[in-house]
Amino acid sequence: DGGITQSPKYLFRKEGQNVTLSCEQNLNHDAMYWYRQDPGQGLRLIYYSQIVNDFQKGDIAEGYSVSREKKESFPLTVTSAQKNPTAFYLCASSPRGGVRDYTFGSGTRLTVV
Amino acid sequence: DQQVKQNSPSLSVQEGRISILNCDYTNSMFDYFLWYKKYPAEGPTFLISISSIKDKNEDGRFTVFLNKSAKHLSLHIVPSQPGDSAVYFCALNAGNNRKLIWGLGTSLAVNP
């Protein structure tokens, strides 16, 4: 079955540590996205990539970094520069041609203590 | 400055009745409109969409209405079922650039 896998589902880290969230898709989608959701907030775009080896900042990229070395994978690193990293992180992908087949992973809840 | 607004954070309806969720937008460049449903601790799942050339799209119990002059989008669920209880997000796209602009969501509770 095709889909997007985010791992782990829950992640705990100490303040000041970098942490990397995994996102893998086997849908053969060109574009991949990282969103953050906070309580009472909508989804805010962190980074997106429309093709391998290329990515663009979204609306709240500060304190985050990404890479897109393979079509299937789009890992997100939450760095120590991110002032409020505790949140629910969602990865999504879409095929070339638009947003009609936007598919989400099940998310990673990151808690920084 | 929020381009997409879902002014009702929550909505409660009785099973079997109609649920109406609303979404307002400010940018007339939006030309594709989607509704997503989200359960706690899960990713959103696509529900229904409409392009700007239409004013209504229906899929089973779900109907989306688009009023371009009012820049208003609504989702009707009829009859509502307890399994419809979730957070509903509207998401808008301009020019097919694969970026979606999201509302803050409306939490729907359907009571048995």
CSV table of N, CA and C in Angstrom, one decimal, chain A residues 9 50 68 75 79 110:
chain,number,residue,atom,x,y,z
A,9,LYS,N,6.2,8.4,16.2
A,9,LYS,CA,5.0,9.1,16.5
A,9,LYS,C,5.1,10.1,17.6
A,50,GLN,N,9.8,20.7,-4.2
A,50,GLN,CA,9.0,20.3,-5.3
A,50,GLN,C,9.8,19.3,-6.2
A,68,ARG,N,16.6,17.1,0.8
A,68,ARG,CA,15.8,16.2,-0.1
A,68,ARG,C,16.8,15.6,-1.1
A,75,PRO,N,13.5,14.6,5.4
A,75,PRO,CA,13.7,14.7,6.8
A,75,PRO,C,13.7,16.2,7.3
A,79,THR,N,16.2,22.4,15.1
A,79,THR,CA,17.5,22.8,15.7
A,79,THR,C,17.3,23.5,17.0
A,110,LEU,N,6.3,16.2,18.9
A,110,LEU,CA,7.6,16.5,19.5
A,110,LEU,C,7.4,17.2,20.8
